[in-house]
Every structure is written in C-alpha cells, then in structure tokens.
Coordinates of C-alpha atoms and ligand atoms in Angstrom, one line a residue:
M60 CA 0.0 0.2 0.0
A61 CA 2.9 2.1 1.0
E62 CA 4.9 1.4 -2.2
S63 CA 1.9 2.0 -4.4
S64 CA 1.3 5.6 -2.8
S65 CA 4.9 6.2 -3.1
L66 CA 4.2 6.6 -7.4
E67 CA 2.4 9.5 -6.7
H68 CA 5.6 11.3 -5.9
P69 CA 8.4 11.8 -7.6
G70 CA 11.4 9.5 -6.7
L71 CA 14.0 12.1 -7.0
D72 CA 14.1 15.5 -5.4
K73 CA 14.7 18.3 -8.3
A74 CA 14.8 21.1 -6.4
A75 CA 17.4 19.7 -4.0
G76 CA 19.1 18.0 -7.0
E77 CA 19.6 21.4 -8.9
E78 CA 20.8 22.8 -5.7
F79 CA 23.4 20.3 -5.4
L80 CA 24.3 20.5 -9.1
Q81 CA 24.9 24.4 -8.6
E82 CA 27.1 23.4 -5.7
A83 CA 28.9 20.6 -7.1
F84 CA 29.1 23.4 -10.3
Q85 CA 31.1 25.8 -8.2
I86 CA 33.4 23.1 -7.0
L87 CA 33.6 21.8 -10.8
L88 CA 35.0 25.6 -10.9
E89 CA 37.2 26.2 -8.4
E90 CA 38.9 23.0 -7.8
A91 CA 39.1 21.5 -11.5
V92 CA 38.9 24.4 -13.5
R93 CA 40.5 27.8 -12.0
K94 CA 42.6 25.7 -9.9
G95 CA 43.5 23.1 -12.6
M96 CA 45.0 25.6 -14.9
D97 CA 46.9 27.7 -11.7
A98 CA 50.6 27.0 -12.1
T99 CA 51.5 27.4 -8.4
E100 CA 49.0 24.5 -7.8
K101 CA 50.2 21.3 -7.5
V102 CA 49.8 19.2 -10.8
C103 CA 49.7 15.7 -8.5
D104 CA 48.7 15.4 -5.2
W105 CA 50.7 12.0 -5.5
R106 CA 49.1 9.7 -2.8
E107 CA 50.1 5.5 -2.8
P108 CA 47.5 3.3 -3.3
Q109 CA 46.9 2.4 0.2
E110 CA 46.8 5.4 1.4
L111 CA 44.5 7.0 -1.3
Q112 CA 42.6 4.0 -0.8
E113 CA 41.7 5.1 3.2
L114 CA 41.6 9.0 2.1
L115 CA 38.8 8.3 -0.5
D116 CA 36.8 6.0 1.4
L117 CA 35.6 3.9 -1.6
E118 CA 33.3 1.2 -0.4
L119 CA 29.6 1.5 -1.5
R120 CA 27.1 1.3 1.4
S121 CA 23.6 0.3 2.2
H122 CA 22.9 4.1 2.9
G123 CA 23.5 7.2 1.3
E124 CA 25.3 10.1 2.6
P125 CA 24.4 14.0 3.3
R126 CA 24.8 16.7 0.7
Q127 CA 27.4 18.2 2.4
R128 CA 29.6 14.6 2.8
V129 CA 28.8 14.0 -1.5
L130 CA 30.0 17.4 -2.5
E131 CA 33.4 16.8 -0.4
R132 CA 33.6 14.0 -2.5
C133 CA 33.3 15.3 -5.1
R134 CA 36.4 18.0 -4.1
D135 CA 38.3 14.8 -2.9
V136 CA 37.8 13.4 -6.2
I137 CA 39.0 16.4 -8.0
R138 CA 41.8 17.1 -5.3
Y139 CA 43.6 13.5 -5.8
S140 CA 43.1 13.3 -9.6
V141 CA 46.2 14.7 -12.2
K142 CA 45.3 18.0 -13.4
T143 CA 45.5 17.6 -17.0
C144 CA 44.8 20.8 -18.1
H145 CA 48.1 22.4 -15.7
P146 CA 50.2 24.2 -17.4
R147 CA 53.1 21.9 -16.3
F148 CA 51.7 19.2 -17.4
F149 CA 53.6 17.6 -20.6
N150 CA 53.2 13.9 -20.4
Q151 CA 50.3 13.0 -22.6
L152 CA 49.5 13.2 -26.4
F153 CA 46.5 15.0 -24.8
S154 CA 46.2 18.2 -22.2
G155 CA 45.0 21.4 -21.7
L156 CA 41.4 22.6 -21.4
D157 CA 39.3 24.7 -23.9
H158 CA 36.5 26.4 -22.2
H159 CA 34.2 25.9 -24.9
A160 CA 35.1 22.2 -25.4
L161 CA 34.1 21.9 -22.2
V162 CA 30.8 23.1 -22.2
G163 CA 30.3 20.7 -25.2
R164 CA 31.2 18.4 -23.1
M165 CA 29.1 19.2 -20.3
I166 CA 25.9 19.7 -22.5
T167 CA 26.8 16.1 -23.6
E168 CA 27.1 14.6 -20.3
A169 CA 23.4 16.8 -19.7
L170 CA 21.6 15.4 -22.4
N171 CA 22.8 11.7 -22.1
T172 CA 21.6 10.7 -25.9
S173 CA 23.2 8.1 -28.6
Q174 CA 24.2 9.1 -31.7
Y175 CA 22.9 6.1 -33.5
T176 CA 19.6 7.7 -34.7
Y177 CA 18.2 10.8 -36.1
E178 CA 15.1 10.2 -33.9
I179 CA 16.7 10.6 -30.7
A180 CA 20.0 13.1 -31.5
P181 CA 18.5 15.0 -34.8
V182 CA 21.0 17.9 -33.5
F183 CA 24.2 15.1 -33.4
V184 CA 23.1 13.3 -36.3
L185 CA 23.8 16.5 -38.6
M186 CA 26.7 18.0 -36.6
E187 CA 28.5 15.1 -37.1
E188 CA 28.3 15.0 -40.5
V189 CA 29.3 18.5 -40.9
V190 CA 32.4 18.0 -38.4
L191 CA 33.1 14.9 -40.2
A192 CA 33.2 16.5 -44.1
K193 CA 35.5 19.5 -42.6
L194 CA 37.8 17.2 -41.5
R195 CA 37.7 15.4 -44.6
E196 CA 37.9 18.4 -46.3
L197 CA 41.7 19.5 -44.5
V198 CA 42.6 15.7 -45.7
G199 CA 41.6 16.7 -49.3
W200 CA 38.9 15.0 -50.1
S201 CA 35.0 16.6 -51.3
S202 CA 33.1 13.3 -50.4
G203 CA 33.6 10.4 -48.4
D204 CA 32.2 8.6 -45.1
G205 CA 33.2 8.2 -41.7
I206 CA 32.2 8.2 -38.0
F207 CA 33.7 9.0 -34.9
S208 CA 34.9 6.4 -32.9
P209 CA 35.8 5.6 -28.9
G210 CA 39.5 6.3 -30.3
G211 CA 42.5 6.2 -32.4
S212 CA 43.0 2.1 -31.3
I213 CA 39.8 1.7 -32.5
S214 CA 39.7 4.1 -35.9
N215 CA 42.8 1.9 -37.1
M216 CA 40.8 -1.3 -36.7
Y217 CA 38.0 -0.1 -38.1
A218 CA 40.2 0.4 -40.8
M219 CA 41.4 -3.0 -40.8
N220 CA 38.0 -4.5 -41.3
V221 CA 36.9 -2.2 -43.9
A222 CA 39.5 -3.0 -45.8
R223 CA 39.2 -6.7 -45.1
Y224 CA 35.8 -6.4 -46.2
R225 CA 36.4 -4.3 -49.7
R226 CA 38.8 -7.4 -50.6
F227 CA 36.9 -10.1 -49.5
P228 CA 33.2 -9.0 -48.7
D229 CA 32.3 -13.0 -47.9
S230 CA 34.3 -12.5 -44.7
K231 CA 31.4 -10.8 -43.3
R232 CA 29.3 -13.8 -43.6
K233 CA 31.5 -16.4 -43.6
G234 CA 34.3 -15.1 -41.1
S235 CA 37.7 -16.8 -41.1
W236 CA 36.3 -19.5 -43.5
A237 CA 36.3 -17.1 -46.2
L238 CA 39.6 -16.2 -46.2
P239 CA 43.0 -16.7 -46.8
R240 CA 46.4 -16.1 -44.8
L241 CA 46.1 -12.2 -44.7
A242 CA 49.2 -10.0 -44.2
L243 CA 48.9 -6.1 -42.9
F244 CA 52.1 -3.9 -43.1
T245 CA 52.9 -1.7 -40.7
S246 CA 56.3 0.3 -39.4
Q247 CA 58.6 -0.8 -36.5
E248 CA 57.2 2.8 -34.9
S249 CA 53.6 2.8 -35.2
H250 CA 51.0 2.9 -32.4
Y251 CA 50.7 -0.6 -30.8
S252 CA 47.2 -0.6 -31.5
I253 CA 48.0 -2.3 -34.8
Q254 CA 49.0 -5.3 -33.0
K255 CA 46.0 -5.2 -31.2
G256 CA 44.0 -4.9 -34.2
A257 CA 45.4 -7.7 -35.7
A258 CA 44.6 -9.8 -32.7
F259 CA 41.1 -8.3 -32.1
L260 CA 40.0 -8.9 -35.2
G261 CA 41.5 -13.0 -35.9
I262 CA 44.2 -11.6 -38.6
G263 CA 46.8 -12.6 -36.4
T264 CA 49.6 -10.6 -34.9
D265 CA 52.0 -13.1 -36.6
N266 CA 50.5 -12.0 -39.8
I267 CA 52.0 -8.1 -39.6
Y268 CA 55.0 -7.3 -41.5
L269 CA 56.8 -4.7 -39.8
V270 CA 58.6 -2.2 -42.3
G271 CA 62.0 -1.1 -41.2
V272 CA 62.5 2.4 -40.4
D273 CA 65.1 5.7 -41.5
E274 CA 67.1 6.8 -38.7
R275 CA 64.1 9.4 -38.1
G276 CA 61.3 6.7 -37.5
K277 CA 59.7 7.1 -40.8
M278 CA 59.1 4.5 -43.1
I279 CA 61.2 3.1 -45.8
P280 CA 58.9 2.6 -49.3
E281 CA 61.6 0.1 -50.6
E282 CA 61.0 -2.1 -47.4
L283 CA 57.5 -2.0 -47.4
E284 CA 57.8 -3.0 -51.1
K285 CA 60.3 -5.9 -49.9
E286 CA 58.1 -7.2 -47.0
I287 CA 55.2 -7.0 -49.7
E288 CA 57.1 -9.3 -52.0
R289 CA 58.1 -11.6 -49.0
A290 CA 54.7 -12.0 -47.5
K291 CA 53.3 -12.7 -51.2
A292 CA 56.1 -15.3 -51.0
E293 CA 55.1 -16.5 -48.2
G294 CA 51.7 -17.4 -49.5
A295 CA 50.2 -14.6 -47.4
V296 CA 47.6 -12.2 -49.6
P297 CA 48.9 -8.4 -48.6
F298 CA 45.4 -6.5 -48.1
F299 CA 46.5 -3.6 -45.8
V300 CA 49.1 -0.6 -45.1
S301 CA 49.1 1.5 -42.2
A302 CA 51.4 4.1 -42.3
T303 CA 51.6 6.4 -39.5
C304 CA 51.8 10.4 -39.7
G305 CA 53.2 11.3 -35.7
T306 CA 54.3 8.6 -34.3
T307 CA 53.6 7.9 -30.5
V308 CA 57.4 8.9 -29.3
L309 CA 59.4 10.3 -31.9
G310 CA 56.8 12.2 -33.5
A311 CA 58.1 11.2 -37.7
F312 CA 55.8 11.2 -40.4
D313 CA 55.7 8.7 -42.7
P314 CA 56.3 9.5 -46.4
L315 CA 52.5 9.1 -47.9
G316 CA 53.0 9.9 -51.5
S317 CA 55.7 7.0 -51.7
I318 CA 53.9 4.7 -49.8
A319 CA 50.5 5.4 -51.9
D320 CA 52.4 4.2 -54.6
V321 CA 53.5 1.0 -53.1
C322 CA 49.7 0.8 -52.2
Q323 CA 48.5 1.1 -55.7
R324 CA 50.7 -0.7 -57.8
H325 CA 50.2 -4.0 -55.6
G326 CA 46.0 -2.8 -54.8
I327 CA 46.4 -2.7 -51.6
W328 CA 44.4 -0.4 -49.0
F329 CA 46.2 2.3 -48.0
H330 CA 45.2 3.8 -44.3
V331 CA 46.5 6.7 -42.6
D332 CA 47.0 6.8 -38.6
A333 CA 47.2 10.6 -38.2
A334 CA 45.5 9.9 -34.7
W335 CA 48.4 11.7 -33.4
G336 CA 49.9 14.1 -36.1
G337 CA 46.3 14.7 -38.3
S338 CA 46.1 18.3 -36.4
A339 CA 48.8 19.4 -38.3
L340 CA 46.6 19.9 -41.4
L341 CA 45.2 22.7 -39.7
S342 CA 48.4 24.5 -39.9
R343 CA 49.3 26.3 -43.5
K344 CA 53.1 26.0 -42.7
H345 CA 53.6 22.2 -41.6
R346 CA 50.9 20.8 -43.1
H347 CA 53.6 19.4 -46.0
L348 CA 54.3 16.9 -43.4
L349 CA 51.3 14.8 -44.5
T350 CA 51.2 15.5 -48.4
G351 CA 50.1 12.7 -49.9
I352 CA 47.0 11.9 -47.2
E353 CA 45.1 12.8 -50.0
R354 CA 45.8 9.4 -51.6
A355 CA 44.7 7.3 -48.7
D356 CA 41.5 5.3 -48.4
S357 CA 41.0 5.8 -44.9
V358 CA 42.6 8.0 -42.4
A359 CA 41.9 8.0 -38.0
W360 CA 42.7 11.4 -36.6
N361 CA 42.0 11.9 -32.9
P362 CA 41.1 15.8 -32.7
H363 CA 41.3 15.0 -28.6
K364 CA 44.8 14.4 -28.7
M365 CA 46.3 18.2 -30.1
L366 CA 43.4 20.4 -30.6
M367 CA 42.2 20.0 -27.0
V368 CA 38.6 18.5 -27.3
G369 CA 38.7 16.8 -24.4
L370 CA 38.6 12.9 -24.1
Q371 CA 37.2 11.2 -26.5
C372 CA 36.9 12.6 -30.1
S373 CA 38.7 10.4 -32.5
A374 CA 37.3 10.2 -36.3
F375 CA 37.9 7.5 -38.5
L376 CA 37.3 8.8 -42.2
L377 CA 36.8 7.1 -45.3
R378 CA 37.5 8.1 -48.8
D379 CA 34.5 6.2 -50.0
S380 CA 31.4 7.6 -50.2
S381 CA 29.4 4.2 -51.8
G382 CA 28.6 2.8 -48.4
L383 CA 31.3 0.4 -47.7
L384 CA 31.4 1.5 -44.1
Q385 CA 27.3 0.3 -44.0
R386 CA 27.5 -2.7 -45.9
C387 CA 30.6 -4.0 -43.8
H388 CA 29.3 -2.9 -40.4
G389 CA 25.4 -2.4 -40.8
A390 CA 22.8 -5.3 -39.4
S391 CA 19.8 -4.0 -39.7
A392 CA 18.2 -4.0 -36.2
T393 CA 14.7 -3.5 -36.8
Y394 CA 14.0 -2.3 -33.2
L395 CA 16.4 0.5 -34.1
F396 CA 16.8 0.8 -37.7
Q397 CA 12.8 0.7 -39.0
P398 CA 12.8 1.2 -42.4
D399 CA 9.2 2.8 -42.5
K400 CA 10.2 5.7 -40.0
F401 CA 8.0 8.9 -41.0
Y402 CA 11.0 10.5 -42.0
D403 CA 14.3 10.0 -43.9
V404 CA 15.6 7.1 -42.4
S405 CA 19.1 7.7 -44.1
Y406 CA 20.2 10.1 -41.1
D407 CA 20.4 6.8 -39.0
T408 CA 23.7 6.7 -39.2
G409 CA 24.4 4.3 -36.7
D410 CA 24.9 1.0 -38.2
K411 CA 27.8 2.4 -40.1
T412 CA 29.6 1.0 -36.3
V413 CA 30.3 -1.6 -34.9
Q414 CA 28.9 -0.4 -31.6
C415 CA 24.8 0.1 -30.3
G416 CA 24.5 2.9 -27.8
R417 CA 27.4 5.8 -29.1
R418 CA 28.4 8.9 -27.0
V419 CA 28.4 11.7 -29.3
D420 CA 31.8 13.0 -29.8
C421 CA 31.0 16.0 -32.2
L422 CA 29.3 19.1 -30.1
K423 CA 32.7 19.5 -28.7
L424 CA 34.7 20.0 -31.3
W425 CA 32.0 22.1 -33.6
L426 CA 31.3 24.0 -30.3
L427 CA 35.6 25.0 -30.0
W428 CA 35.4 25.2 -34.1
K429 CA 32.6 27.9 -34.3
A430 CA 34.2 29.7 -30.9
V431 CA 37.6 30.1 -32.4
G432 CA 37.7 29.2 -35.8
T433 CA 39.3 27.7 -38.1
E434 CA 42.5 30.6 -37.9
G435 CA 42.3 29.9 -34.1
L436 CA 43.1 26.1 -34.4
E437 CA 45.7 26.8 -36.6
R438 CA 47.2 29.5 -34.4
R439 CA 47.2 26.5 -31.3
V440 CA 48.9 24.0 -33.9
D441 CA 51.6 26.7 -34.7
R442 CA 52.2 27.7 -31.3
A443 CA 53.0 24.0 -30.3
F444 CA 55.4 24.1 -33.1
S445 CA 56.8 27.3 -31.8
F446 CA 57.1 26.3 -28.2
T447 CA 59.1 22.9 -29.2
R448 CA 61.4 24.6 -31.2
Y449 CA 62.2 26.8 -28.3
L450 CA 62.6 23.8 -26.5
A451 CA 64.6 22.2 -28.5
E452 CA 67.1 25.5 -29.1
E453 CA 67.2 25.6 -24.9
V454 CA 67.4 22.3 -24.9
K455 CA 70.9 22.5 -27.4
R456 CA 71.8 25.6 -25.2
R457 CA 72.0 24.0 -21.9
E458 CA 74.7 21.9 -20.4
G459 CA 73.4 18.4 -19.8
F460 CA 70.4 18.1 -21.7
Q461 CA 71.0 16.1 -24.7
L462 CA 68.7 15.9 -27.5
V463 CA 67.4 12.5 -28.8
L464 CA 66.5 13.8 -32.1
E465 CA 66.0 17.1 -33.9
P466 CA 62.3 17.5 -33.7
E467 CA 60.0 17.7 -36.9
F468 CA 56.7 17.3 -34.8
I469 CA 56.0 18.4 -31.1
N470 CA 57.3 15.4 -29.5
L471 CA 60.9 16.6 -27.7
C472 CA 62.4 13.7 -26.8
F473 CA 65.8 14.8 -24.5
W474 CA 67.8 13.2 -21.9
F475 CA 69.1 15.0 -19.1
V476 CA 72.7 14.0 -18.1
P477 CA 73.9 15.0 -14.6
P478 CA 77.0 16.3 -13.3
S479 CA 77.7 13.2 -12.4
L480 CA 77.8 11.5 -15.6
R481 CA 79.6 14.5 -18.1
G482 CA 82.0 14.0 -19.8
K483 CA 82.0 10.0 -19.3
E484 CA 80.5 8.9 -22.7
G485 CA 83.1 6.8 -23.8
S486 CA 82.7 4.8 -20.3
A487 CA 81.7 1.1 -20.1
D488 CA 78.2 2.4 -18.0
Y489 CA 77.9 5.4 -19.3
W490 CA 74.5 4.7 -20.6
S491 CA 73.0 2.0 -18.3
R492 CA 74.0 4.7 -15.8
L493 CA 72.2 7.5 -17.7
G494 CA 69.2 5.2 -17.9
K495 CA 68.3 5.2 -14.1
V496 CA 68.5 8.9 -14.5
T497 CA 65.2 9.5 -15.8
P498 CA 62.5 7.5 -14.3
V499 CA 64.3 8.9 -10.7
I500 CA 63.4 12.4 -11.9
K501 CA 60.1 11.4 -13.1
E502 CA 59.5 9.6 -9.5
R503 CA 60.5 13.0 -8.0
M504 CA 58.3 15.4 -10.2
M505 CA 55.5 13.3 -9.0
K506 CA 56.0 13.3 -5.4
T507 CA 56.3 17.1 -5.3
G508 CA 53.7 17.7 -7.7
S509 CA 55.7 20.4 -9.7
M510 CA 54.8 18.6 -13.2
M511 CA 54.4 15.6 -15.3
V512 CA 56.6 14.4 -18.7
S513 CA 56.9 10.9 -19.4
Y514 CA 59.8 8.5 -20.4
Q515 CA 60.6 5.3 -21.8
P516 CA 63.5 3.8 -23.7
H517 CA 62.9 3.1 -27.0
G518 CA 65.0 0.3 -29.2
A519 CA 68.5 0.6 -28.3
K520 CA 68.4 3.8 -26.3
V521 CA 67.7 4.0 -22.7
N522 CA 65.0 5.8 -21.2
F523 CA 64.7 9.4 -22.3
F524 CA 62.3 12.1 -21.8
R525 CA 58.8 12.7 -24.7
Q526 CA 58.0 16.5 -23.8
I527 CA 54.4 17.4 -25.3
V528 CA 53.0 20.8 -25.2
T529 CA 49.8 21.1 -27.1
N530 CA 48.3 23.4 -24.2
P531 CA 47.8 27.5 -25.7
A532 CA 47.4 28.5 -21.6
V533 CA 51.6 27.2 -21.5
T534 CA 53.9 30.4 -22.0
R535 CA 57.7 30.1 -22.3
A536 CA 57.8 31.2 -18.3
D537 CA 56.4 27.5 -18.0
L538 CA 58.6 25.6 -20.5
D539 CA 61.5 27.6 -18.4
F540 CA 60.1 26.0 -15.3
F541 CA 60.5 22.7 -16.9
L542 CA 64.0 22.4 -17.9
D543 CA 65.2 24.3 -14.6
E544 CA 63.2 21.3 -12.8
I545 CA 64.8 18.5 -14.5
E546 CA 67.8 20.0 -13.6
R547 CA 67.1 20.8 -10.1
L548 CA 65.7 17.5 -9.4
G549 CA 68.3 15.6 -11.2
R550 CA 71.8 17.0 -10.3
D551 CA 72.6 15.1 -7.5
L552 CA 72.1 11.8 -9.6
Ligands
PLP143 C1 50.3 7.4 -33.5 C2 48.6 6.7 -32.8 N1 48.1 6.3 -32.8 C3 46.7 5.5 -32.2 C4 47.1 6.2 -31.0 C5 45.9 5.2 -30.6 O1 44.8 6.7 -30.0 P1 43.7 6.3 -28.5 O2 44.7 6.4 -27.1 O3 42.6 7.4 -29.1 O4 43.2 5.0 -28.7 C6 47.9 6.8 -30.4 C7 47.6 7.2 -29.1 O5 48.5 7.6 -28.5 C8 48.8 7.3 -31.4 O6 49.8 8.3 -30.6

C-alpha cells in the first residue's frame, strides 16, 4: 500500500538536485578548472594506492550520505586526480582545457543521448556529418564517409575491418572460412593498436609485417615493397598498409606519397594513422608533413589529442562514398533502424559502426571550432610547433641536456645528463647509468607535484623524456620552469 502511494510522487527531489548541481558546479569551476590551470598549484597530489584508498573511502554502502558529505567527495575526487589542464602537465599526447570544448562535453553529458538515430539525436546526427566533412576537406577529399569512434585504436581497427571487407566481402558472413592468410604492413614505429587490432580481428599478430624505418623513425617505402614481396612469397595476401603521421614516441611522419605508390602498384588498402599528427593539417605552415594523405583510403585522426577537445574525439574517415562502412558493419536491427519511419532514414547513421549506443563526440569539437574558427585552431597548432622549437633550442644550449633527435613535430625527446655523468660518454656503464636517471627524476617530480612528463626506453636507446606541449595556456615561463626543474631534480644523481 505504502509502496503504491509513493508512486504518486517523483522518486527524486528535483529542487535538491538542482541545488546540488549548482554547488557541485562551483566546486568544479574552482577546484578542477581554476586551480587545475593555476601554475602555483600542484599538478598532482601523489599518494600511494593504499593511502589513497583510505583517504577516499571508496566502499559503497547501503545508506546514502548527506549532501555536504557528497560535495566533499567531489572535492576529494578532484583533489587527488591529475590535473591534465595544468600548464606543467606535459605527460600525454593530450593536455590543456578549452572552456568551449568543456561546455560541449557538459551539454553532451546533460543531454545524455546516443548518436545512432536521427530520432534520438537530431542535432548531433546533422552536426557529426558537418564536422566529419570538414575534417575530410582538410584531408583533401570533397566526398567520403566516416564516423566518430571511441579512440584512435578503434579507428585503426575500423580501417582494418573495412579493408578486409572490401577485398573479401564474404568475410562478413563466413568469417575466417572465407579468407586466405592475410598480411598487413606497418612500420616498426607504429602505434601498438595495430598489434591489438590484428589480434582482435582474427588476422593474427604473426601476420603483421613490420617495415623498417630510417634514423628519424619514418617508414622506408623500398622496405615496404620488399616486405610485400616476402609476404606474397610466403603465400599470404597483402591487404592493408598503415602509415603513421606523428608516431607516438618520436613524432615521425611516414612518406605518404611513396607509400601510396606502393599500395597502388599492389592494389592494397592504404590507411593513414594520423591520430596524433592529423591536426597539423590545420596549419598552412606545417601541413606539408602530411603531403599525400589525400591518396589514403582511410584516415584515423584524434582531435582529442592536439586540439584539446577532451577525451574522447577520434574521427575515422573514409574516401569511399559508396556506403562501404554501412555494408561492412550494418546489422539492420529492426527495433532501432525501422525502415518505415516517418522521416528520411538515411539520417539514421548508427548502423555504420560496430557499436549500438554511441557517445556524442562531435559537439565539443563543433563548439570549439565555432568559438575560435579554423584560424584559431591553426594558431594553436602553430603555437605548439613554436614551443617545441623553443625548447629544442634551449635543450641544445643548456649544459647537461641532450636531444635524442631534432624534432620535426612536437615530440621533444631528450636526456638529462647529471653532472656526475658529464664527460663520461666513453665509459662502459655510461648508458646504463644514464637510463636510471630519468625514472628517478620522474619519481621526484610526481612526489613534489611540480610537473609531469613522460619517459620511455626506445629500441637501443635508454630511458629518455618525451615532452609534449599542446596546451595554449602554457607560456615560455612554464617551459623555462620545466627545464630548470629537471635540472633541480636531477642535479645530485
Ligand atoms: C599514432 C597513434 N595512433 C593511435 C593512437 C591510439 O589512440 P587512442 O589512445 O585514442 O586509442 C595513439 C595514441 O597515443 C597514437 O599515438
């Protein structure tokens, strides 16, 4: 009885909810945005996992908590999280915060819809098409197709799947039974998602032919040709080449024109993983790095990296405009894609993807683009290049810093050589000792919370820093601080 009378009233207090929202919004603005972007605040408040577990009191209980306690929890979540918008966060290929893009993300969350049908996302279906068309135009295509996907890794997997389907349409129904041994080709410097994709799609990682690179990490087209011949001699069918524009560690751009020639000669799908470097297309000064991209069959491009749109925003772009994407992935679920709807069902674009529900990823980019224009985006890209140039010159000028290679893009790779190792390059244990310096400096910066930058070993090269600056809120003072801080943290090693 009591249960049924409770159905007369809403099961949620809207007024209290709005009050909570307003207070939470103030916390968000103050703690995540204002303090997050403030250079005098910490980038992270590092805690060991055990301590953090206790501080956060993560356990979920049968009773709810009072509003003030929940608001405190919001504060704690922000406090102990890494501030990727901080002007001294140089750790990832994404960083910074654009206020317009953030509002786009908030509206997306508030509206909480799925991108699959016009019926449920009329604005976003139209918007996605416009944004994708704009990205395709920058690639150099006046027509084509595409979809926003959950990240560059997935965009690369889409490319493999579509390429396989175009060559072997029966594979959709018959699976591996319809297929010979397939071979795909990518450089030794390519992103690991190619490995994951080959495993996930049943192609097999043994069937990836890793193509040799030059000293800057660029694929050597002659080596590609040799690997294709080798695969054929081994009885495999070469079907897919993935070139990279902006490799993850070194920031190398593969020579697209020559690779396109090889693909054309052998009738192989040409994919470009421009997840990282694609945004250079916005710069009239730097877009030459991607010359030849217009000859690709497909492109992966992540605006969530260099354009600061916010995770996630990855475009999978296709030159084909015959409906290949739809044919490859479509399942025509009648409960969602009813053919007899009252509107033009060609606007129900969701069957092009392998997902059902799909986040709206276009609004944040569209709103940012509306706010700053193509020129504003171009300025940001150019600014990132200029910062990297400035840092590279500083690294060359300062004692104890050594470039791993001259940057062509915005990946700044360098070692810090502490005073104890300077002038000892000839000694037998020099490199092994140098390799131990970088992780210690990283630990120290994390524990003081002063900044964050990533490091890795790479091939025969011992641990070095890879610094990335995409955040337009960064100033020269932040970059000077960055190098000074490395010196300060590593001087006694
Ligand atoms: C060259 C390249 N491709 C693909 C990816 C994967 O992108 P995502 O992290 O969005 O899956 C990355 C990520 O850093 C990358 O650097």
